[in-house]
Short mmCIF file of C-alpha atoms in Angstrom, two decimals:
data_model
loop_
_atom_site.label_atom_id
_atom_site.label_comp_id
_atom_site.label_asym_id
_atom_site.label_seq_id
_atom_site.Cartn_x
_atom_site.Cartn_y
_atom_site.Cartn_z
CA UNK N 1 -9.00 2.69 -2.09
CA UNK N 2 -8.79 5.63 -0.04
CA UNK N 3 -10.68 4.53 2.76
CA UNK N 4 -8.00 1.97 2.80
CA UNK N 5 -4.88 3.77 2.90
CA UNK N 6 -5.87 5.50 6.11
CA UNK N 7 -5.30 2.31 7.65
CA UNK N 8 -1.91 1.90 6.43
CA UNK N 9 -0.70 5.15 7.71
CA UNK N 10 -1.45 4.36 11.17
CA UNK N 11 1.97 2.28 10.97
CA UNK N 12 3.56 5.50 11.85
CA UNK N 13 6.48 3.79 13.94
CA UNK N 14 9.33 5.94 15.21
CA UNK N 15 12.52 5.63 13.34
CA UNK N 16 15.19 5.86 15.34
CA UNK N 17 16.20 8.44 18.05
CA UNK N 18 16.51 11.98 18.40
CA UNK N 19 18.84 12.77 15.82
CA UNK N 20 16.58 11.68 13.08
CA UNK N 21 16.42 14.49 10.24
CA UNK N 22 13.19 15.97 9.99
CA UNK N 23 10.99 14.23 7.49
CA UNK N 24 11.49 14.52 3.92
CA UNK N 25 8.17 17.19 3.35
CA UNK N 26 9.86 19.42 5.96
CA UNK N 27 13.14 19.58 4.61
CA UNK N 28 14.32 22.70 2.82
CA UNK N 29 14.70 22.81 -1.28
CA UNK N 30 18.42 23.44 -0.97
CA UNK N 31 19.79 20.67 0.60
CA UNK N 32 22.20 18.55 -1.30
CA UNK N 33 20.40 15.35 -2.79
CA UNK N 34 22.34 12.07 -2.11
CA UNK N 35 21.01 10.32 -4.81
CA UNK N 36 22.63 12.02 -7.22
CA UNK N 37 26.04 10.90 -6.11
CA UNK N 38 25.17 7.25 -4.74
CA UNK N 39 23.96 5.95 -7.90
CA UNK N 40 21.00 3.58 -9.27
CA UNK N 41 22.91 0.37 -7.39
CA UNK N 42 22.40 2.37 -4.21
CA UNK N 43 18.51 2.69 -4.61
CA UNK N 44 17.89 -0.38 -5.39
CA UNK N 45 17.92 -2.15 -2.04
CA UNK N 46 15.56 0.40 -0.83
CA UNK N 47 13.27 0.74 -3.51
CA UNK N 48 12.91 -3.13 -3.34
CA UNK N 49 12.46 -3.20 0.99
CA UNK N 50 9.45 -0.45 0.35
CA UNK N 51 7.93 -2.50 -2.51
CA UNK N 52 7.79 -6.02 -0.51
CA UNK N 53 6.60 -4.41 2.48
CA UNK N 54 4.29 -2.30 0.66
CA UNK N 55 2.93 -5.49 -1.28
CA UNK N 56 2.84 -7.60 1.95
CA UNK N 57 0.51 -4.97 3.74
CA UNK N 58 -1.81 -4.55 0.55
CA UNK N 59 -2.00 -8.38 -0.01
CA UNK N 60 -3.24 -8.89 3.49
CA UNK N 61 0.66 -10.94 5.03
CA UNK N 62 1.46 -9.10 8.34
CA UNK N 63 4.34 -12.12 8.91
CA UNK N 64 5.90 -10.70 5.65
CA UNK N 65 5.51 -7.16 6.64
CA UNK N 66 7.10 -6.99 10.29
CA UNK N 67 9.82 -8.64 8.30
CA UNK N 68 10.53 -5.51 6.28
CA UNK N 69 10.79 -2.97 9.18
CA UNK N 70 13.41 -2.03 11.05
CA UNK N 71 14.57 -3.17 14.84
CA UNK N 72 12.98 -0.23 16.18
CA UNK N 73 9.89 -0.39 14.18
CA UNK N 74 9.19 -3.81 14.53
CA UNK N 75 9.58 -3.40 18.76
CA UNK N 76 6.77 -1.02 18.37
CA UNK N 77 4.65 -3.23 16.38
CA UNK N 78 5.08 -5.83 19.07
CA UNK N 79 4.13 -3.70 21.49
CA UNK N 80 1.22 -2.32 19.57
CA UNK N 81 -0.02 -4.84 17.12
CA UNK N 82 -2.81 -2.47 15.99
CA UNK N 83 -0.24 0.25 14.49
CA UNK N 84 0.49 -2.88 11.12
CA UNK N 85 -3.15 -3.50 9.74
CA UNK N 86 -2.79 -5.85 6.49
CA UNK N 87 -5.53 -4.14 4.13
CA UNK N 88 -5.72 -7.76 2.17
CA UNK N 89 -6.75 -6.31 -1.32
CA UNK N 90 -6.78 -9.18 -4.17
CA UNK N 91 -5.50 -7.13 -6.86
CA UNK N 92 -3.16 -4.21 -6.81
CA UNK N 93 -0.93 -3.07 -8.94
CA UNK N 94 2.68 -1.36 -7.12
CA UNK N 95 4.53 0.68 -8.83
CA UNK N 96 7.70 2.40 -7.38
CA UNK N 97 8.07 6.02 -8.33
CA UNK N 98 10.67 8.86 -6.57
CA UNK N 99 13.73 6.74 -4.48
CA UNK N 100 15.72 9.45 -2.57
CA UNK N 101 18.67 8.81 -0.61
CA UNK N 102 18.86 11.12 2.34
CA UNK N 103 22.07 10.04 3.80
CA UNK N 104 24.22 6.80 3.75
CA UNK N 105 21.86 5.32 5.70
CA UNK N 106 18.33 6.99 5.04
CA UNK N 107 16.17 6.69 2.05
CA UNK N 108 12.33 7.81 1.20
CA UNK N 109 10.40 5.38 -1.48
CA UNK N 110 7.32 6.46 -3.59
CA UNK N 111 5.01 3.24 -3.73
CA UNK N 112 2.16 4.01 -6.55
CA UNK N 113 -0.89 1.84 -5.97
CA UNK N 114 -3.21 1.46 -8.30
CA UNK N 115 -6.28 -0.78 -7.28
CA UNK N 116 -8.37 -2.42 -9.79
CA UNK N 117 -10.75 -0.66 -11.92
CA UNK N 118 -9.44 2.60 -10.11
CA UNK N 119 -8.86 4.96 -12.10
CA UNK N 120 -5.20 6.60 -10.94
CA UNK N 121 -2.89 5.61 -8.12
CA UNK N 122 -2.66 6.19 -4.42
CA UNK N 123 0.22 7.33 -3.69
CA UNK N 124 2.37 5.48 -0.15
CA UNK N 125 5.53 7.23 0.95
CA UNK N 126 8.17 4.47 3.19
CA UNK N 127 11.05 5.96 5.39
CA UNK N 128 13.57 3.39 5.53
CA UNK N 129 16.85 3.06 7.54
CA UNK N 130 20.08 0.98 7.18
CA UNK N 131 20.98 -0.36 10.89
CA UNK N 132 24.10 -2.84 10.66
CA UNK N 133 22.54 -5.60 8.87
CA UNK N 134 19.87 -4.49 6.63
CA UNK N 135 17.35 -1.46 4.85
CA UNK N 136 13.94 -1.71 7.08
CA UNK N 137 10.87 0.75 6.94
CA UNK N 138 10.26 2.90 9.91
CA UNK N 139 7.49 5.19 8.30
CA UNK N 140 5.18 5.86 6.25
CA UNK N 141 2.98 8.56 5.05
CA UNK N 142 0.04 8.45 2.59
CA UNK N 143 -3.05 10.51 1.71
CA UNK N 144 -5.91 10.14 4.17
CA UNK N 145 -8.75 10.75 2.07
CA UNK N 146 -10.61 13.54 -0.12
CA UNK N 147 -9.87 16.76 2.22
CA UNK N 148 -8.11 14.96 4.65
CA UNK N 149 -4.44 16.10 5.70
CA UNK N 150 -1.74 13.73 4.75
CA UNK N 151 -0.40 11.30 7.86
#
């Protein structure tokens, strides 16, 4: 599966403009966790916009998964189809782990895949936003391969 998961990191669509806070595995230990305060109603929208796009890309349904990003994402995906490759594996299991709200509007979703007869799970990491009307991804990050620097 690792070979795999390369190809879902190339999806690395801009989220938003210039004021976007520097991605979650740059940001400093001591800053105040919003999750704490929001609640597990708050992470659920999220946590449930990472899984279906997360399922939709590993199950091979690009319509599905240009349905999960955001506005800004999903522009870029238009204008560079190549960036949202469905991987079309028959049999995955998804497994959500770590939901972190990072402001009212910003969250970061741990999608655990587990392929079968693999021993262990890949691990997918989804940057979502709230614009007006809904959560969309406008990230991700996952493990490249043995060696290979995360994207």
């Amino acid at each position: 599966m690792k070979r795999t998961l390369i190809v879902v990191a190339l999806i690395s669509v801009g989220c938003g403009d210039a004021s976007t806070p520097a991605p979650l595995a740059n940001r400093s230990g001591g800053q105040a966790d919003a999750t704490a305060d929001a609640g597990p109603n708050a992470i659920r929208e999220p946590a449930a916009v990472a899984e279906r796009f997360v399922r939709a890309i590993v199950s091979g349904d690009r319509i599905a998964a240009q349905r999960e990003l955001t506005a800004n994402a999903a522009a870029r995906v238009a204008r560079e189809p190549e960036l949202l490759q469905p991987l079309g594996l028959a049999t995955v299991e998804l497994r959500i782990g770590e939901v972190r709200l990072l402001g009212p509007a910003e969250a970061a979703v741990q999608v655990l895949i587990t392929e079968a007869g693999s021993e262990g799970a890949d691990e997918v990491g989804c940057l979502l936003k709230r614009d007006s009307a809904k959560w969309g991804v406008c990230g991700l990050a996952s493990n490249a391969g043995d060696g290979a620097e995360p994207v």
